[in-house]
Each structure stands twice: as C-alpha cells, then as structure tokens.
Amino acid sequence: MTYRCHVSFDIVCVSKGREVLTIMEYEIVNLEEKIIVGLSARTNNMAPDMGIVIGGLWQQFYSNSVYEAVQNKKNDKALGIYTDYAGNEKDDYTVIVACEVTDAEAIPEGAVKGTIPTGKYAKFIVKGDMHKAVAAFWQQLWNMNLPRNFICDFEEYQNSDMENAEIHIYIGLK
C-alpha cells in the first residue's frame, strides 16, 4: 500500500524564501535482518561538521578500497545507515557506510560488522542529484509526522550516477 504525506517546508530561493507544499509518497514494508560491513562514525545533525563526517566516510569507503575489500557482497549497492540514536534526529547517532553481505566472516581492516534489524519501515524512492536529492529528502522527513522508532534508518543506492541517482530510503517505524 502506498501512502501520501503532505509536507510543508521552506525552500530558500536565491531571491527570497517561500513555502512549498510537497507530497512524499512511501509504502510500508517489512524487512528481514540484513548483515552489513562498512565504516562507521558518530555524529549529530546539529553538529557543524556533520556533512564533513558523513562525506568523509563515503570518501574513505571508496578511495581506501574498503568497498572492494568487502567480501561476500549480496549485491553491488552501497548503503548509508543511521543507527544507535541517542534519542531522535536532534541527538547523536552512528552513521555506517556499508555493503550488505551474505557472510561477515572476513572484515577489512578498520571496518565494522553490523545489522539492519528486522522490522517495519517506510520506504521512499528519491531520484535526482545524489547529494541534493538526499539532503532535500531528510529536510522534508524531519517535518513529517511519521511514527519513527529511531532504531535504524538507511539509504540504499541503486546506481552510482551522481546526477541521476535512484535511492531507496527506509525509515524504521514503531
């Protein structure tokens, strides 16, 4: 079943700010546990260096050959995982840049093993410029009234086309 949620938020234009009504569609899905291997860091959405922390993880994941070193990948999709929330989106959380694996016996040096828990998630599909579309999505999500559990949320990158990306974003629900 697909749900529609009307979200009102501010978009800052070059010349002026204006309020825009956006419709974000999502479906409720039940997922089985996923085993992941990747790099992690602790951050906070209010921290001035949050973007540097998360961007740095992505850079390390690919430029330090961690992605290539992960064995037993289930597929070639990269994951951005947000977990271990201290409270809600305004509190500290752990971010993990990872791959889903079938077996996490061999873990590259400096990497961590983890899981995306079984559960109910709201699944959104975001398309467009990889950085701008994902950032805009999170801004809109923070204005939605979803019954989030703040246990685990994640982004699943369907392709690596920076300008025409398709990202499936899963938000953990109560």
JSON list of C-alpha atoms in Angstrom, two decimals:
[
{"chain": "A", "resi": 1, "resn": "MET", "atom": "CA", "xyz": [0.00, 0.00, 0.00]},
{"chain": "A", "resi": 2, "resn": "THR", "atom": "CA", "xyz": [1.31, 3.46, -0.90]},
{"chain": "A", "resi": 3, "resn": "TYR", "atom": "CA", "xyz": [0.77, 6.39, 1.46]},
{"chain": "A", "resi": 4, "resn": "ARG", "atom": "CA", "xyz": [0.86, 10.07, 0.63]},
{"chain": "A", "resi": 5, "resn": "CYS", "atom": "CA", "xyz": [2.00, 12.62, 3.14]},
{"chain": "A", "resi": 6, "resn": "HIS", "atom": "CA", "xyz": [1.70, 16.35, 2.55]},
{"chain": "A", "resi": 7, "resn": "VAL", "atom": "CA", "xyz": [4.73, 18.14, 3.92]},
{"chain": "A", "resi": 8, "resn": "SER", "atom": "CA", "xyz": [5.07, 21.88, 4.19]},
{"chain": "A", "resi": 9, "resn": "PHE", "atom": "CA", "xyz": [8.60, 23.23, 4.37]},
{"chain": "A", "resi": 10, "resn": "ASP", "atom": "CA", "xyz": [10.66, 26.26, 3.46]},
{"chain": "A", "resi": 11, "resn": "ILE", "atom": "CA", "xyz": [12.84, 26.33, 0.38]},
{"chain": "A", "resi": 12, "resn": "VAL", "atom": "CA", "xyz": [15.34, 29.14, 0.27]},
{"chain": "A", "resi": 13, "resn": "CYS", "atom": "CA", "xyz": [15.48, 30.65, -3.20]},
{"chain": "A", "resi": 14, "resn": "VAL", "atom": "CA", "xyz": [18.26, 32.92, -4.45]},
{"chain": "A", "resi": 15, "resn": "SER", "atom": "CA", "xyz": [15.99, 35.95, -4.32]},
{"chain": "A", "resi": 16, "resn": "LYS", "atom": "CA", "xyz": [13.60, 35.08, -1.50]},
{"chain": "A", "resi": 17, "resn": "GLY", "atom": "CA", "xyz": [12.30, 32.33, 0.77]},
{"chain": "A", "resi": 18, "resn": "ARG", "atom": "CA", "xyz": [8.95, 30.74, 0.03]},
{"chain": "A", "resi": 19, "resn": "GLU", "atom": "CA", "xyz": [6.78, 27.99, 1.43]},
{"chain": "A", "resi": 20, "resn": "VAL", "atom": "CA", "xyz": [6.15, 25.00, -0.80]},
{"chain": "A", "resi": 21, "resn": "LEU", "atom": "CA", "xyz": [3.77, 22.07, -0.35]},
{"chain": "A", "resi": 22, "resn": "THR", "atom": "CA", "xyz": [5.45, 18.80, -1.27]},
{"chain": "A", "resi": 23, "resn": "ILE", "atom": "CA", "xyz": [3.93, 15.33, -1.45]},
{"chain": "A", "resi": 24, "resn": "MET", "atom": "CA", "xyz": [6.18, 12.50, -0.34]},
{"chain": "A", "resi": 25, "resn": "GLU", "atom": "CA", "xyz": [4.88, 9.05, -1.20]},
{"chain": "A", "resi": 26, "resn": "TYR", "atom": "CA", "xyz": [6.01, 5.98, 0.66]},
{"chain": "A", "resi": 27, "resn": "GLU", "atom": "CA", "xyz": [4.99, 2.39, 1.22]},
{"chain": "A", "resi": 28, "resn": "ILE", "atom": "CA", "xyz": [5.16, 0.35, 4.41]},
{"chain": "A", "resi": 29, "resn": "VAL", "atom": "CA", "xyz": [7.43, -2.68, 4.04]},
{"chain": "A", "resi": 30, "resn": "ASN", "atom": "CA", "xyz": [8.55, -5.42, 6.40]},
{"chain": "A", "resi": 31, "resn": "LEU", "atom": "CA", "xyz": [12.24, -6.27, 6.05]},
{"chain": "A", "resi": 32, "resn": "GLU", "atom": "CA", "xyz": [14.28, -9.20, 7.23]},
{"chain": "A", "resi": 33, "resn": "GLU", "atom": "CA", "xyz": [17.58, -8.61, 9.01]},
{"chain": "A", "resi": 34, "resn": "LYS", "atom": "CA", "xyz": [20.48, -7.54, 6.78]},
{"chain": "A", "resi": 35, "resn": "ILE", "atom": "CA", "xyz": [24.13, -8.17, 7.67]},
{"chain": "A", "resi": 36, "resn": "ILE", "atom": "CA", "xyz": [26.39, -5.27, 6.73]},
{"chain": "A", "resi": 37, "resn": "VAL", "atom": "CA", "xyz": [30.11, -4.49, 6.67]},
{"chain": "A", "resi": 38, "resn": "GLY", "atom": "CA", "xyz": [31.49, -0.96, 6.38]},
{"chain": "A", "resi": 39, "resn": "LEU", "atom": "CA", "xyz": [32.97, 2.09, 8.07]},
{"chain": "A", "resi": 40, "resn": "SER", "atom": "CA", "xyz": [31.32, 3.94, 10.96]},
{"chain": "A", "resi": 41, "resn": "ALA", "atom": "CA", "xyz": [31.43, 7.25, 12.82]},
{"chain": "A", "resi": 42, "resn": "ARG", "atom": "CA", "xyz": [29.37, 9.02, 15.46]},
{"chain": "A", "resi": 43, "resn": "THR", "atom": "CA", "xyz": [27.80, 12.40, 14.62]},
{"chain": "A", "resi": 44, "resn": "ASN", "atom": "CA", "xyz": [24.82, 14.67, 15.17]},
{"chain": "A", "resi": 45, "resn": "ASN", "atom": "CA", "xyz": [22.60, 16.55, 12.70]},
{"chain": "A", "resi": 46, "resn": "MET", "atom": "CA", "xyz": [23.18, 19.76, 14.67]},
{"chain": "A", "resi": 47, "resn": "ALA", "atom": "CA", "xyz": [26.99, 19.43, 14.58]},
{"chain": "A", "resi": 48, "resn": "PRO", "atom": "CA", "xyz": [28.66, 21.94, 12.25]},
{"chain": "A", "resi": 49, "resn": "ASP", "atom": "CA", "xyz": [30.94, 19.18, 10.86]},
{"chain": "A", "resi": 50, "resn": "MET", "atom": "CA", "xyz": [28.18, 16.59, 10.28]},
{"chain": "A", "resi": 51, "resn": "GLY", "atom": "CA", "xyz": [28.47, 16.85, 6.48]},
{"chain": "A", "resi": 52, "resn": "ILE", "atom": "CA", "xyz": [32.24, 16.52, 6.64]},
{"chain": "A", "resi": 53, "resn": "VAL", "atom": "CA", "xyz": [31.98, 13.44, 8.89]},
{"chain": "A", "resi": 54, "resn": "ILE", "atom": "CA", "xyz": [29.47, 11.66, 6.64]},
{"chain": "A", "resi": 55, "resn": "GLY", "atom": "CA", "xyz": [31.12, 12.76, 3.39]},
{"chain": "A", "resi": 56, "resn": "GLY", "atom": "CA", "xyz": [34.48, 11.68, 4.75]},
{"chain": "A", "resi": 57, "resn": "LEU", "atom": "CA", "xyz": [33.16, 8.19, 5.48]},
{"chain": "A", "resi": 58, "resn": "TRP", "atom": "CA", "xyz": [31.91, 7.83, 1.90]},
{"chain": "A", "resi": 59, "resn": "GLN", "atom": "CA", "xyz": [35.26, 9.03, 0.58]},
{"chain": "A", "resi": 60, "resn": "GLN", "atom": "CA", "xyz": [37.19, 6.59, 2.79]},
{"chain": "A", "resi": 61, "resn": "PHE", "atom": "CA", "xyz": [34.86, 3.75, 1.83]},
{"chain": "A", "resi": 62, "resn": "TYR", "atom": "CA", "xyz": [35.68, 4.14, -1.86]},
{"chain": "A", "resi": 63, "resn": "SER", "atom": "CA", "xyz": [39.12, 5.79, -2.01]},
{"chain": "A", "resi": 64, "resn": "ASN", "atom": "CA", "xyz": [40.71, 3.48, 0.59]},
{"chain": "A", "resi": 65, "resn": "SER", "atom": "CA", "xyz": [39.42, 0.42, -1.31]},
{"chain": "A", "resi": 66, "resn": "VAL", "atom": "CA", "xyz": [37.20, -0.70, 1.58]},
{"chain": "A", "resi": 67, "resn": "TYR", "atom": "CA", "xyz": [34.32, -1.30, -0.85]},
{"chain": "A", "resi": 68, "resn": "GLU", "atom": "CA", "xyz": [36.50, -3.61, -2.97]},
{"chain": "A", "resi": 69, "resn": "ALA", "atom": "CA", "xyz": [37.82, -5.41, 0.12]},
{"chain": "A", "resi": 70, "resn": "VAL", "atom": "CA", "xyz": [34.37, -6.31, 1.47]},
{"chain": "A", "resi": 71, "resn": "GLN", "atom": "CA", "xyz": [33.84, -10.00, 0.72]},
{"chain": "A", "resi": 72, "resn": "ASN", "atom": "CA", "xyz": [30.58, -11.86, 0.11]},
{"chain": "A", "resi": 73, "resn": "LYS", "atom": "CA", "xyz": [28.61, -8.82, -1.08]},
{"chain": "A", "resi": 74, "resn": "LYS", "atom": "CA", "xyz": [24.96, -9.67, -1.59]},
{"chain": "A", "resi": 75, "resn": "ASN", "atom": "CA", "xyz": [24.79, -7.08, -4.41]},
{"chain": "A", "resi": 76, "resn": "ASP", "atom": "CA", "xyz": [26.71, -4.03, -5.63]},
{"chain": "A", "resi": 77, "resn": "LYS", "atom": "CA", "xyz": [24.54, -1.46, -3.80]},
{"chain": "A", "resi": 78, "resn": "ALA", "atom": "CA", "xyz": [26.08, 0.89, -1.25]},
{"chain": "A", "resi": 79, "resn": "LEU", "atom": "CA", "xyz": [24.21, 1.62, 1.98]},
{"chain": "A", "resi": 80, "resn": "GLY", "atom": "CA", "xyz": [24.17, 4.68, 4.22]},
{"chain": "A", "resi": 81, "resn": "ILE", "atom": "CA", "xyz": [22.90, 3.52, 7.62]},
{"chain": "A", "resi": 82, "resn": "TYR", "atom": "CA", "xyz": [21.84, 5.67, 10.59]},
{"chain": "A", "resi": 83, "resn": "THR", "atom": "CA", "xyz": [21.54, 3.79, 13.87]},
{"chain": "A", "resi": 84, "resn": "ASP", "atom": "CA", "xyz": [22.20, 3.83, 17.62]},
{"chain": "A", "resi": 85, "resn": "TYR", "atom": "CA", "xyz": [20.22, 7.06, 18.01]},
{"chain": "A", "resi": 86, "resn": "ALA", "atom": "CA", "xyz": [20.63, 8.67, 21.44]},
{"chain": "A", "resi": 87, "resn": "GLY", "atom": "CA", "xyz": [17.06, 9.97, 21.11]},
{"chain": "A", "resi": 88, "resn": "ASN", "atom": "CA", "xyz": [15.66, 11.50, 17.94]},
{"chain": "A", "resi": 89, "resn": "GLU", "atom": "CA", "xyz": [17.02, 13.27, 14.84]},
{"chain": "A", "resi": 90, "resn": "LYS", "atom": "CA", "xyz": [18.43, 16.08, 17.01]},
{"chain": "A", "resi": 91, "resn": "ASP", "atom": "CA", "xyz": [20.62, 13.74, 19.07]},
{"chain": "A", "resi": 92, "resn": "ASP", "atom": "CA", "xyz": [23.82, 11.77, 18.38]},
{"chain": "A", "resi": 93, "resn": "TYR", "atom": "CA", "xyz": [23.69, 8.71, 16.14]},
{"chain": "A", "resi": 94, "resn": "THR", "atom": "CA", "xyz": [26.07, 6.31, 14.40]},
{"chain": "A", "resi": 95, "resn": "VAL", "atom": "CA", "xyz": [26.41, 6.51, 10.63]},
{"chain": "A", "resi": 96, "resn": "ILE", "atom": "CA", "xyz": [27.76, 3.49, 8.73]},
{"chain": "A", "resi": 97, "resn": "VAL", "atom": "CA", "xyz": [28.71, 3.42, 5.05]},
{"chain": "A", "resi": 98, "resn": "ALA", "atom": "CA", "xyz": [28.47, -0.23, 4.08]},
{"chain": "A", "resi": 99, "resn": "CYS", "atom": "CA", "xyz": [27.56, -3.11, 1.81]},
{"chain": "A", "resi": 100, "resn": "GLU", "atom": "CA", "xyz": [25.08, -5.87, 2.57]},
{"chain": "A", "resi": 101, "resn": "VAL", "atom": "CA", "xyz": [26.86, -9.22, 2.81]},
{"chain": "A", "resi": 102, "resn": "THR", "atom": "CA", "xyz": [25.80, -12.85, 2.92]},
{"chain": "A", "resi": 103, "resn": "ASP", "atom": "CA", "xyz": [28.55, -13.66, 5.42]},
{"chain": "A", "resi": 104, "resn": "ALA", "atom": "CA", "xyz": [30.65, -11.33, 7.57]},
{"chain": "A", "resi": 105, "resn": "GLU", "atom": "CA", "xyz": [33.45, -13.71, 8.48]},
{"chain": "A", "resi": 106, "resn": "ALA", "atom": "CA", "xyz": [36.19, -11.67, 6.77]},
{"chain": "A", "resi": 107, "resn": "ILE", "atom": "CA", "xyz": [36.08, -7.97, 7.65]},
{"chain": "A", "resi": 108, "resn": "PRO", "atom": "CA", "xyz": [38.52, -5.49, 6.09]},
{"chain": "A", "resi": 109, "resn": "GLU", "atom": "CA", "xyz": [40.90, -3.71, 8.47]},
{"chain": "A", "resi": 110, "resn": "GLY", "atom": "CA", "xyz": [39.19, -0.73, 10.11]},
{"chain": "A", "resi": 111, "resn": "ALA", "atom": "CA", "xyz": [35.72, -1.89, 9.09]},
{"chain": "A", "resi": 112, "resn": "VAL", "atom": "CA", "xyz": [32.83, -2.90, 11.34]},
{"chain": "A", "resi": 113, "resn": "LYS", "atom": "CA", "xyz": [30.18, -5.59, 11.10]},
{"chain": "A", "resi": 114, "resn": "GLY", "atom": "CA", "xyz": [26.58, -4.75, 11.91]},
{"chain": "A", "resi": 115, "resn": "THR", "atom": "CA", "xyz": [22.96, -5.47, 11.16]},
{"chain": "A", "resi": 116, "resn": "ILE", "atom": "CA", "xyz": [19.93, -3.67, 9.87]},
{"chain": "A", "resi": 117, "resn": "PRO", "atom": "CA", "xyz": [17.22, -5.10, 12.12]},
{"chain": "A", "resi": 118, "resn": "THR", "atom": "CA", "xyz": [14.13, -6.95, 11.03]},
{"chain": "A", "resi": 119, "resn": "GLY", "atom": "CA", "xyz": [11.15, -4.65, 11.18]},
{"chain": "A", "resi": 120, "resn": "LYS", "atom": "CA", "xyz": [8.63, -2.31, 9.67]},
{"chain": "A", "resi": 121, "resn": "TYR", "atom": "CA", "xyz": [9.95, 0.54, 7.53]},
{"chain": "A", "resi": 122, "resn": "ALA", "atom": "CA", "xyz": [8.54, 3.38, 5.45]},
{"chain": "A", "resi": 123, "resn": "LYS", "atom": "CA", "xyz": [10.18, 3.05, 2.01]},
{"chain": "A", "resi": 124, "resn": "PHE", "atom": "CA", "xyz": [10.68, 6.23, -0.02]},
{"chain": "A", "resi": 125, "resn": "ILE", "atom": "CA", "xyz": [12.16, 6.43, -3.53]},
{"chain": "A", "resi": 126, "resn": "VAL", "atom": "CA", "xyz": [14.26, 9.51, -4.21]},
{"chain": "A", "resi": 127, "resn": "LYS", "atom": "CA", "xyz": [15.58, 10.38, -7.68]},
{"chain": "A", "resi": 128, "resn": "GLY", "atom": "CA", "xyz": [17.90, 13.12, -8.89]},
{"chain": "A", "resi": 129, "resn": "ASP", "atom": "CA", "xyz": [21.26, 14.59, -8.00]},
{"chain": "A", "resi": 130, "resn": "MET", "atom": "CA", "xyz": [22.69, 12.24, -5.38]},
{"chain": "A", "resi": 131, "resn": "HIS", "atom": "CA", "xyz": [23.72, 14.91, -2.87]},
{"chain": "A", "resi": 132, "resn": "LYS", "atom": "CA", "xyz": [20.90, 17.41, -3.37]},
{"chain": "A", "resi": 133, "resn": "ALA", "atom": "CA", "xyz": [18.06, 14.86, -3.55]},
{"chain": "A", "resi": 134, "resn": "VAL", "atom": "CA", "xyz": [19.14, 13.03, -0.38]},
{"chain": "A", "resi": 135, "resn": "ALA", "atom": "CA", "xyz": [19.69, 16.27, 1.57]},
{"chain": "A", "resi": 136, "resn": "ALA", "atom": "CA", "xyz": [16.27, 17.59, 0.47]},
{"chain": "A", "resi": 137, "resn": "PHE", "atom": "CA", "xyz": [14.64, 14.29, 1.45]},
{"chain": "A", "resi": 138, "resn": "TRP", "atom": "CA", "xyz": [15.99, 14.43, 5.02]},
{"chain": "A", "resi": 139, "resn": "GLN", "atom": "CA", "xyz": [14.90, 18.05, 5.40]},
{"chain": "A", "resi": 140, "resn": "GLN", "atom": "CA", "xyz": [11.38, 17.06, 4.36]},
{"chain": "A", "resi": 141, "resn": "LEU", "atom": "CA", "xyz": [11.35, 13.94, 6.53]},
{"chain": "A", "resi": 142, "resn": "TRP", "atom": "CA", "xyz": [12.14, 15.95, 9.67]},
{"chain": "A", "resi": 143, "resn": "ASN", "atom": "CA", "xyz": [8.89, 17.86, 9.06]},
{"chain": "A", "resi": 144, "resn": "MET", "atom": "CA", "xyz": [6.78, 14.71, 8.69]},
{"chain": "A", "resi": 145, "resn": "ASN", "atom": "CA", "xyz": [4.79, 13.14, 11.47]},
{"chain": "A", "resi": 146, "resn": "LEU", "atom": "CA", "xyz": [5.93, 9.54, 10.96]},
{"chain": "A", "resi": 147, "resn": "PRO", "atom": "CA", "xyz": [5.87, 7.17, 13.96]},
{"chain": "A", "resi": 148, "resn": "ARG", "atom": "CA", "xyz": [9.65, 6.64, 13.79]},
{"chain": "A", "resi": 149, "resn": "ASN", "atom": "CA", "xyz": [11.37, 4.21, 16.14]},
{"chain": "A", "resi": 150, "resn": "PHE", "atom": "CA", "xyz": [14.84, 5.81, 15.87]},
{"chain": "A", "resi": 151, "resn": "ILE", "atom": "CA", "xyz": [16.49, 2.38, 15.85]},
{"chain": "A", "resi": 152, "resn": "CYS", "atom": "CA", "xyz": [17.69, 2.20, 12.24]},
{"chain": "A", "resi": 153, "resn": "ASP", "atom": "CA", "xyz": [17.14, 4.15, 9.01]},
{"chain": "A", "resi": 154, "resn": "PHE", "atom": "CA", "xyz": [19.07, 3.57, 5.81]},
{"chain": "A", "resi": 155, "resn": "GLU", "atom": "CA", "xyz": [19.66, 4.68, 2.25]},
{"chain": "A", "resi": 156, "resn": "GLU", "atom": "CA", "xyz": [20.15, 2.06, -0.47]},
{"chain": "A", "resi": 157, "resn": "TYR", "atom": "CA", "xyz": [21.86, 3.45, -3.58]},
{"chain": "A", "resi": 158, "resn": "GLN", "atom": "CA", "xyz": [20.52, 1.69, -6.68]},
{"chain": "A", "resi": 159, "resn": "ASN", "atom": "CA", "xyz": [23.16, 3.13, -9.02]},
{"chain": "A", "resi": 160, "resn": "SER", "atom": "CA", "xyz": [26.26, 5.30, -8.90]},
{"chain": "A", "resi": 161, "resn": "ASP", "atom": "CA", "xyz": [25.10, 8.01, -11.32]},
{"chain": "A", "resi": 162, "resn": "MET", "atom": "CA", "xyz": [25.72, 11.18, -9.29]},
{"chain": "A", "resi": 163, "resn": "GLU", "atom": "CA", "xyz": [23.36, 13.35, -11.38]},
{"chain": "A", "resi": 164, "resn": "ASN", "atom": "CA", "xyz": [20.56, 10.81, -11.97]},
{"chain": "A", "resi": 165, "resn": "ALA", "atom": "CA", "xyz": [20.65, 8.66, -8.87]},
{"chain": "A", "resi": 166, "resn": "GLU", "atom": "CA", "xyz": [17.86, 6.45, -7.57]},
{"chain": "A", "resi": 167, "resn": "ILE", "atom": "CA", "xyz": [17.98, 5.98, -3.82]},
{"chain": "A", "resi": 168, "resn": "HIS", "atom": "CA", "xyz": [15.59, 3.86, -1.77]},
{"chain": "A", "resi": 169, "resn": "ILE", "atom": "CA", "xyz": [15.36, 5.28, 1.73]},
{"chain": "A", "resi": 170, "resn": "TYR", "atom": "CA", "xyz": [13.97, 3.16, 4.57]},
{"chain": "A", "resi": 171, "resn": "ILE", "atom": "CA", "xyz": [12.79, 4.79, 7.81]},
{"chain": "A", "resi": 172, "resn": "GLY", "atom": "CA", "xyz": [12.31, 2.50, 10.82]},
{"chain": "A", "resi": 173, "resn": "LEU", "atom": "CA", "xyz": [8.77, 2.63, 12.23]},
{"chain": "A", "resi": 174, "resn": "LYS", "atom": "CA", "xyz": [7.21, 1.79, 15.59]}
]
